[in-house]
Amino acid sequence: MSSSKSQSNPECPVFFSKNVTFVLKGAGIILMLFHHLFSCSADLVEKYHVSSRLIPIDKIMTLSALSKICVAIFVFLSACGITISLRQKPKDQQTGYVWHRYKKLAFGFLIVYLISILTFFLRVDRLGIYFKEGGLKGIFYMIIDASGLASFFGTPSYNETWWYMSVAILMVFAMPLLISLYDHFGLSAVVVAAMLTYLGIPLTAFTTYLFTMLLGIMAASENIYGYLFSLRKKLKSIKSDTVFYSLALVFFAFLFLVILTFRFKCGHEDLTDGLLALILSGIFFILTDLKGFRFPFLSLLGKHSMNMFLLHTLIFEYYFTDFIYSFHNWLLITLVLLCASLAISAVIDFFKSKYSVYH
């Protein structure tokens, strides 16, 4: 199955715009910070007496746990983007694109890694995680960590949230194969990916998001959001665009809440999170591309999401914990970490734009 059918319709948008991607990444990074600050740091919440005025703190913790869908959002968007890019390139250029994408990803990570190591004096004990088995092994572990593959090899990492780098890197190289599988087997490939646990395949950091990757490939290949636009053109009985898209938003929001509730009660994050990312993308496609709403702050965060992901744990958990949690209120804590991560990212990108071809 290919993308030619959906893209041949001149009335049908090729896919959602980059602005939608940035807005979704911006929403994703807020969810990530929220998730790590509270759900993943329950001990810090208790230690610093984190409070909430309008919503009970236990409900904040629950919402924070559900915010882990942020990972699927980034995986889904990456799968969509890589699929579209590879399909637009001749076969002889696809390998070059994969390597370029990898080098850009690895270079961006390496910069933040070096900054982290150079600022080790803010938390001296962090370097010790490399050298528990001696100096030579410690240096070897540092090299692996600098490559972004510490999680894949099961070796120590300076920052525990960098596990996602292994998923992101492996995904870049796996995408041509996954796209080929989708082209040969279509929806069956997506269904098989959804049944991994029932097939006895253990869920690793990578396989947990394999279903989400296939969903992203399917969404981009079949231009499923473009069909929503085409459906509007066919339904002449609904005279108003506003009414049609409002109904679509209500339907998507209902689906989102149903799946989120199922996730809360039953788990199965390897399935639910990909579906939630798919639906959330549809919601922002309608709001941004079809209805013209703009979310400038989310878009700004989206452009800095990579750096913010790599930096935020250093700031709130390793280096400046007392400062971040000194604000006590959960909303203030989140805003302070958001602004601090964004400010540092802006400085990094300023220098990258001057000296790096991978900006």
Short mmCIF file of C-alpha atoms in Angstrom, two decimals:
data_model
loop_
_atom_site.label_atom_id
_atom_site.label_comp_id
_atom_site.label_asym_id
_atom_site.label_seq_id
_atom_site.Cartn_x
_atom_site.Cartn_y
_atom_site.Cartn_z
CA MET A 1 0.00 0.00 0.00
CA SER A 2 1.40 3.38 -0.85
CA SER A 3 0.64 7.03 -0.44
CA SER A 4 -0.07 7.65 -4.10
CA LYS A 5 -3.84 7.34 -3.84
CA SER A 6 -4.31 9.95 -1.13
CA GLN A 7 -1.73 12.34 -2.50
CA SER A 8 -3.20 12.26 -6.00
CA ASN A 9 -6.33 14.09 -4.85
CA PRO A 10 -5.66 17.80 -5.47
CA GLU A 11 -8.27 18.76 -2.86
CA CYS A 12 -6.60 16.65 -0.22
CA PRO A 13 -3.72 18.14 1.80
CA VAL A 14 -0.52 16.11 1.50
CA PHE A 15 -0.38 15.77 5.30
CA PHE A 16 -0.52 18.04 8.29
CA SER A 17 1.89 20.96 8.22
CA LYS A 18 5.15 21.41 10.08
CA ASN A 19 3.34 23.88 12.29
CA VAL A 20 1.09 21.06 13.52
CA THR A 21 4.20 18.98 14.19
CA PHE A 22 5.78 21.75 16.25
CA VAL A 23 2.55 22.37 18.18
CA LEU A 24 2.24 18.66 18.98
CA LYS A 25 5.88 18.48 20.05
CA GLY A 26 5.27 21.51 22.25
CA ALA A 27 2.32 19.80 23.90
CA GLY A 28 4.43 16.65 24.20
CA ILE A 29 7.29 18.39 26.00
CA ILE A 30 4.89 19.96 28.51
CA LEU A 31 3.44 16.52 29.20
CA MET A 32 6.96 15.10 29.56
CA LEU A 33 8.02 17.69 32.13
CA PHE A 34 4.75 17.25 34.00
CA HIS A 35 5.20 13.46 34.01
CA HIS A 36 8.79 13.53 35.24
CA LEU A 37 8.29 16.26 37.85
CA PHE A 38 5.54 14.45 39.71
CA SER A 39 4.65 10.89 38.70
CA CYS A 40 8.31 9.87 38.30
CA SER A 41 9.41 11.89 41.34
CA ALA A 42 6.90 11.00 44.03
CA ASP A 43 9.66 11.12 46.65
CA LEU A 44 10.46 14.72 45.72
CA VAL A 45 6.77 15.64 45.75
CA GLU A 46 6.59 14.38 49.32
CA LYS A 47 9.94 15.81 50.40
CA TYR A 48 9.19 19.33 49.17
CA HIS A 49 5.51 19.28 50.14
CA VAL A 50 4.27 20.02 46.63
CA SER A 51 0.79 21.49 46.79
CA SER A 52 -2.21 22.18 44.60
CA ARG A 53 -4.96 24.68 45.32
CA LEU A 54 -7.75 23.75 42.93
CA ILE A 55 -7.03 20.08 42.20
CA PRO A 56 -6.12 17.55 44.93
CA ILE A 57 -2.47 16.57 44.70
CA ASP A 58 -3.36 12.89 44.29
CA LYS A 59 -5.29 13.81 41.13
CA ILE A 60 -2.28 15.77 39.90
CA MET A 61 -0.17 12.64 40.40
CA THR A 62 -2.69 10.57 38.42
CA LEU A 63 -2.75 13.07 35.55
CA SER A 64 1.04 13.16 35.65
CA ALA A 65 1.20 9.38 35.26
CA LEU A 66 -1.13 9.53 32.25
CA SER A 67 1.10 12.18 30.70
CA LYS A 68 3.56 9.47 29.71
CA ILE A 69 1.72 9.47 26.38
CA CYS A 70 4.28 12.15 25.49
CA VAL A 71 6.70 9.43 24.37
CA ALA A 72 4.20 8.04 21.87
CA ILE A 73 3.57 11.55 20.53
CA PHE A 74 7.25 11.96 19.65
CA VAL A 75 7.51 8.43 18.23
CA PHE A 76 4.38 8.91 16.11
CA LEU A 77 5.52 12.27 14.73
CA SER A 78 8.98 10.90 13.92
CA ALA A 79 7.47 7.91 12.13
CA CYS A 80 5.21 10.20 10.08
CA GLY A 81 8.03 12.58 9.21
CA ILE A 82 10.54 9.91 8.22
CA THR A 83 7.92 8.07 6.15
CA ILE A 84 7.00 11.19 4.19
CA SER A 85 10.65 12.11 3.63
CA LEU A 86 11.66 8.63 2.47
CA ARG A 87 8.69 8.33 0.11
CA GLN A 88 9.62 11.63 -1.51
CA LYS A 89 13.18 10.49 -2.25
CA PRO A 90 14.46 8.16 -4.99
CA LYS A 91 15.68 4.78 -3.79
CA ASP A 92 19.32 5.73 -4.29
CA GLN A 93 18.96 8.72 -1.94
CA GLN A 94 17.13 7.01 0.91
CA THR A 95 20.21 5.56 2.60
CA GLY A 96 21.85 8.97 2.52
CA TYR A 97 18.77 10.52 4.12
CA VAL A 98 18.78 7.93 6.93
CA TRP A 99 22.44 8.64 7.69
CA HIS A 100 21.85 12.40 7.59
CA ARG A 101 18.94 12.05 10.00
CA TYR A 102 21.04 9.90 12.32
CA LYS A 103 23.99 12.31 12.27
CA LYS A 104 21.72 15.27 13.01
CA LEU A 105 20.13 13.40 15.92
CA ALA A 106 23.46 12.12 17.28
CA PHE A 107 25.16 15.51 16.94
CA GLY A 108 22.35 17.29 18.80
CA PHE A 109 22.58 14.76 21.60
CA LEU A 110 26.39 14.91 21.73
CA ILE A 111 26.33 18.66 22.34
CA VAL A 112 24.03 18.30 25.34
CA TYR A 113 26.03 15.30 26.56
CA LEU A 114 29.26 17.31 26.53
CA ILE A 115 27.56 20.19 28.32
CA SER A 116 26.36 17.72 30.95
CA ILE A 117 29.82 16.26 31.49
CA LEU A 118 31.44 19.70 31.62
CA THR A 119 28.99 20.75 34.33
CA PHE A 120 29.52 17.60 36.43
CA PHE A 121 30.78 19.76 39.31
CA LEU A 122 27.16 20.70 39.98
CA ARG A 123 26.55 17.09 40.93
CA VAL A 124 29.92 15.37 41.31
CA ASP A 125 28.52 11.95 42.21
CA ARG A 126 26.88 11.55 38.79
CA LEU A 127 30.20 10.76 37.10
CA GLY A 128 30.68 7.93 39.56
CA ILE A 129 28.05 5.84 37.81
CA TYR A 130 30.54 5.18 35.02
CA PHE A 131 33.47 4.08 37.15
CA LYS A 132 32.05 1.53 39.56
CA GLU A 133 33.89 -1.22 37.66
CA GLY A 134 37.16 0.60 37.12
CA GLY A 135 38.63 3.38 35.01
CA LEU A 136 38.82 1.66 31.61
CA LYS A 137 35.27 0.37 31.78
CA GLY A 138 34.18 3.79 32.95
CA ILE A 139 35.62 5.47 29.86
CA PHE A 140 34.03 2.78 27.69
CA TYR A 141 30.66 3.41 29.33
CA MET A 142 31.05 7.15 28.74
CA ILE A 143 31.64 6.57 25.02
CA ILE A 144 28.55 4.37 24.78
CA ASP A 145 26.49 6.95 26.66
CA ALA A 146 27.78 9.72 24.38
CA SER A 147 26.55 7.70 21.40
CA GLY A 148 23.03 7.69 22.84
CA LEU A 149 22.92 3.89 23.03
CA ALA A 150 23.41 3.27 26.76
CA SER A 151 19.86 2.00 27.17
CA PHE A 152 20.23 -0.36 24.21
CA PHE A 153 23.44 -1.89 25.61
CA GLY A 154 22.25 -1.80 29.21
CA THR A 155 25.19 0.32 30.37
CA PRO A 156 25.18 3.24 32.85
CA SER A 157 23.92 6.62 31.72
CA TYR A 158 24.63 10.05 33.17
CA ASN A 159 20.94 10.92 32.78
CA GLU A 160 18.28 8.27 33.30
CA THR A 161 15.79 9.91 30.92
CA TRP A 162 18.19 9.58 28.00
CA TRP A 163 16.91 6.02 27.50
CA TYR A 164 14.71 7.39 24.72
CA MET A 165 17.78 8.19 22.61
CA SER A 166 18.28 4.48 21.97
CA VAL A 167 14.69 4.21 20.75
CA ALA A 168 15.05 7.29 18.54
CA ILE A 169 18.33 6.11 16.98
CA LEU A 170 17.17 2.54 16.38
CA MET A 171 13.97 3.89 14.91
CA VAL A 172 15.83 5.96 12.31
CA PHE A 173 17.59 2.85 11.00
CA ALA A 174 14.55 0.58 11.34
CA MET A 175 12.15 2.83 9.45
CA PRO A 176 13.08 1.72 5.89
CA LEU A 177 12.43 -1.89 6.90
CA LEU A 178 9.19 -1.03 8.70
CA ILE A 179 7.96 0.98 5.71
CA SER A 180 8.78 -1.95 3.43
CA LEU A 181 6.84 -4.30 5.72
CA TYR A 182 3.88 -1.94 5.63
CA ASP A 183 4.05 -1.69 1.83
CA HIS A 184 3.95 -5.49 1.56
CA PHE A 185 1.43 -6.34 4.28
CA GLY A 186 -0.52 -3.12 4.82
CA LEU A 187 -2.86 -3.06 7.81
CA SER A 188 -1.80 -6.60 8.73
CA ALA A 189 1.64 -5.26 9.73
CA VAL A 190 -0.02 -2.76 12.07
CA VAL A 191 -2.20 -5.47 13.61
CA VAL A 192 0.77 -7.79 14.17
CA ALA A 193 2.67 -4.95 15.85
CA ALA A 194 -0.31 -4.48 18.16
CA MET A 195 -0.21 -8.17 19.15
CA LEU A 196 3.46 -8.44 20.13
CA THR A 197 2.79 -9.36 23.76
CA TYR A 198 0.28 -12.04 22.69
CA LEU A 199 2.90 -13.47 20.34
CA GLY A 200 5.32 -13.92 23.23
CA ILE A 201 7.66 -11.11 22.19
CA PRO A 202 8.96 -9.24 25.26
CA LEU A 203 8.27 -5.53 25.46
CA THR A 204 11.52 -3.60 25.41
CA ALA A 205 11.86 0.17 25.19
CA PHE A 206 11.85 -0.22 21.40
CA THR A 207 9.17 -2.87 20.87
CA THR A 208 6.81 -1.04 23.25
CA TYR A 209 6.52 1.69 20.61
CA LEU A 210 6.63 -0.51 17.51
CA PHE A 211 2.84 -0.31 17.13
CA THR A 212 3.04 3.49 17.37
CA MET A 213 5.71 3.52 14.65
CA LEU A 214 3.51 1.45 12.34
CA LEU A 215 0.57 3.74 13.07
CA GLY A 216 2.72 6.70 12.05
CA ILE A 217 3.77 4.94 8.85
CA MET A 218 0.14 4.11 8.05
CA ALA A 219 -1.06 7.65 8.81
CA ALA A 220 1.56 9.18 6.52
CA SER A 221 1.27 6.57 3.76
CA GLU A 222 -2.52 6.70 3.54
CA ASN A 223 -2.84 10.40 4.39
CA ILE A 224 -5.63 9.64 6.84
CA TYR A 225 -5.94 13.25 7.96
CA GLY A 226 -6.34 14.36 4.37
CA TYR A 227 -9.36 12.06 4.10
CA LEU A 228 -11.02 14.10 6.82
CA PHE A 229 -10.65 17.15 4.58
CA SER A 230 -12.04 15.19 1.62
CA LEU A 231 -14.96 13.94 3.70
CA ARG A 232 -15.95 17.53 4.40
CA LYS A 233 -16.11 18.21 0.66
CA LYS A 234 -18.38 15.21 0.11
CA LEU A 235 -20.86 15.87 2.93
CA LYS A 236 -22.93 18.58 1.32
CA SER A 237 -25.72 18.12 3.87
CA ILE A 238 -23.64 19.96 6.49
CA LYS A 239 -23.51 23.49 5.16
CA SER A 240 -21.12 24.99 7.70
CA ASP A 241 -17.42 24.09 7.94
CA THR A 242 -17.51 25.19 11.57
CA VAL A 243 -20.31 22.74 12.39
CA PHE A 244 -18.59 19.85 10.59
CA TYR A 245 -15.20 20.37 12.21
CA SER A 246 -16.78 21.01 15.61
CA LEU A 247 -18.54 17.65 15.35
CA ALA A 248 -15.26 16.03 14.29
CA LEU A 249 -13.47 17.58 17.28
CA VAL A 250 -16.16 16.35 19.67
CA PHE A 251 -15.89 12.86 18.18
CA PHE A 252 -12.08 12.83 18.46
CA ALA A 253 -12.19 14.22 22.00
CA PHE A 254 -14.68 11.51 22.99
CA LEU A 255 -12.45 8.79 21.52
CA PHE A 256 -9.44 10.29 23.27
CA LEU A 257 -11.17 10.24 26.67
CA VAL A 258 -12.47 6.69 26.18
CA ILE A 259 -9.00 5.34 25.33
CA LEU A 260 -7.37 7.40 28.10
CA THR A 261 -9.84 5.97 30.61
CA PHE A 262 -9.11 2.45 29.36
CA ARG A 263 -5.40 3.16 29.73
CA PHE A 264 -5.91 4.36 33.31
CA LYS A 265 -7.94 1.30 34.32
CA CYS A 266 -6.36 -1.46 32.25
CA GLY A 267 -2.91 -0.30 31.15
CA HIS A 268 -1.73 -1.64 27.77
CA GLU A 269 0.29 1.51 27.12
CA ASP A 270 1.96 -0.14 24.14
CA LEU A 271 -1.43 0.01 22.38
CA THR A 272 -3.29 2.93 23.90
CA ASP A 273 -0.52 5.53 23.67
CA GLY A 274 -0.11 5.18 19.92
CA LEU A 275 -3.85 5.52 19.40
CA LEU A 276 -3.92 8.59 21.65
CA ALA A 277 -1.10 10.16 19.63
CA LEU A 278 -2.99 9.41 16.40
CA ILE A 279 -6.17 11.06 17.71
CA LEU A 280 -4.38 14.05 19.23
CA SER A 281 -2.68 14.66 15.89
CA GLY A 282 -6.10 14.68 14.23
CA ILE A 283 -7.40 17.21 16.73
CA PHE A 284 -4.53 19.62 16.13
CA PHE A 285 -4.72 19.05 12.37
CA ILE A 286 -8.30 20.33 12.46
CA LEU A 287 -7.56 23.24 14.79
CA THR A 288 -4.35 24.39 13.11
CA ASP A 289 -4.42 23.45 9.43
CA LEU A 290 -8.14 23.40 8.74
CA LYS A 291 -9.47 26.08 11.09
CA GLY A 292 -6.41 28.33 11.18
CA PHE A 293 -5.85 28.50 14.94
CA ARG A 294 -2.30 29.31 15.97
CA PHE A 295 -0.51 28.16 19.10
CA PRO A 296 2.71 30.20 19.00
CA PHE A 297 3.98 29.21 22.44
CA LEU A 298 3.43 25.50 21.83
CA SER A 299 5.11 25.88 18.44
CA LEU A 300 8.10 27.58 20.08
CA LEU A 301 8.37 24.79 22.63
CA GLY A 302 8.14 22.25 19.82
CA LYS A 303 11.12 23.76 18.03
CA HIS A 304 13.14 23.39 21.24
CA SER A 305 11.64 20.07 22.33
CA MET A 306 14.74 17.97 21.63
CA ASN A 307 17.04 20.10 23.77
CA MET A 308 14.41 20.47 26.48
CA PHE A 309 13.96 16.71 26.65
CA LEU A 310 17.70 16.20 27.03
CA LEU A 311 18.16 19.01 29.58
CA HIS A 312 15.19 19.06 31.92
CA THR A 313 16.16 16.13 34.17
CA LEU A 314 19.60 17.65 34.73
CA ILE A 315 17.92 20.84 35.89
CA PHE A 316 15.21 19.56 38.20
CA GLU A 317 16.57 16.24 39.48
CA TYR A 318 20.35 16.47 39.43
CA TYR A 319 21.54 20.08 39.60
CA PHE A 320 18.90 22.49 40.91
CA THR A 321 16.36 20.32 42.71
CA ASP A 322 16.02 22.58 45.75
CA PHE A 323 15.42 25.63 43.57
CA ILE A 324 12.85 24.01 41.26
CA TYR A 325 10.77 22.49 44.04
CA SER A 326 11.11 25.53 46.31
CA PHE A 327 8.06 26.97 44.56
CA HIS A 328 5.95 24.17 46.10
CA ASN A 329 2.91 24.73 43.89
CA TRP A 330 2.81 22.14 41.09
CA LEU A 331 1.91 24.67 38.41
CA LEU A 332 4.68 27.10 39.37
CA ILE A 333 7.19 24.24 39.52
CA THR A 334 6.21 23.15 36.01
CA LEU A 335 6.39 26.69 34.63
CA VAL A 336 9.80 27.37 36.18
CA LEU A 337 11.28 24.16 34.76
CA LEU A 338 9.66 24.88 31.40
CA CYS A 339 11.17 28.37 31.23
CA ALA A 340 14.58 27.24 32.46
CA SER A 341 14.77 24.40 29.92
CA LEU A 342 13.60 26.68 27.12
CA ALA A 343 16.11 29.42 27.99
CA ILE A 344 19.07 27.03 28.02
CA SER A 345 17.89 25.43 24.79
CA ALA A 346 17.68 28.86 23.14
CA VAL A 347 21.29 29.55 24.10
CA ILE A 348 22.41 26.18 22.73
CA ASP A 349 20.55 26.72 19.47
CA PHE A 350 22.02 30.20 19.13
CA PHE A 351 25.53 28.76 19.07
CA LYS A 352 24.48 25.79 16.92
CA SER A 353 23.08 28.17 14.32
CA LYS A 354 26.42 29.95 14.15
CA TYR A 355 28.76 26.98 14.05
CA SER A 356 26.82 23.84 13.08
CA VAL A 357 25.47 22.50 9.80
CA TYR A 358 23.08 20.34 11.82
CA HIS A 359 21.07 23.17 13.35
#
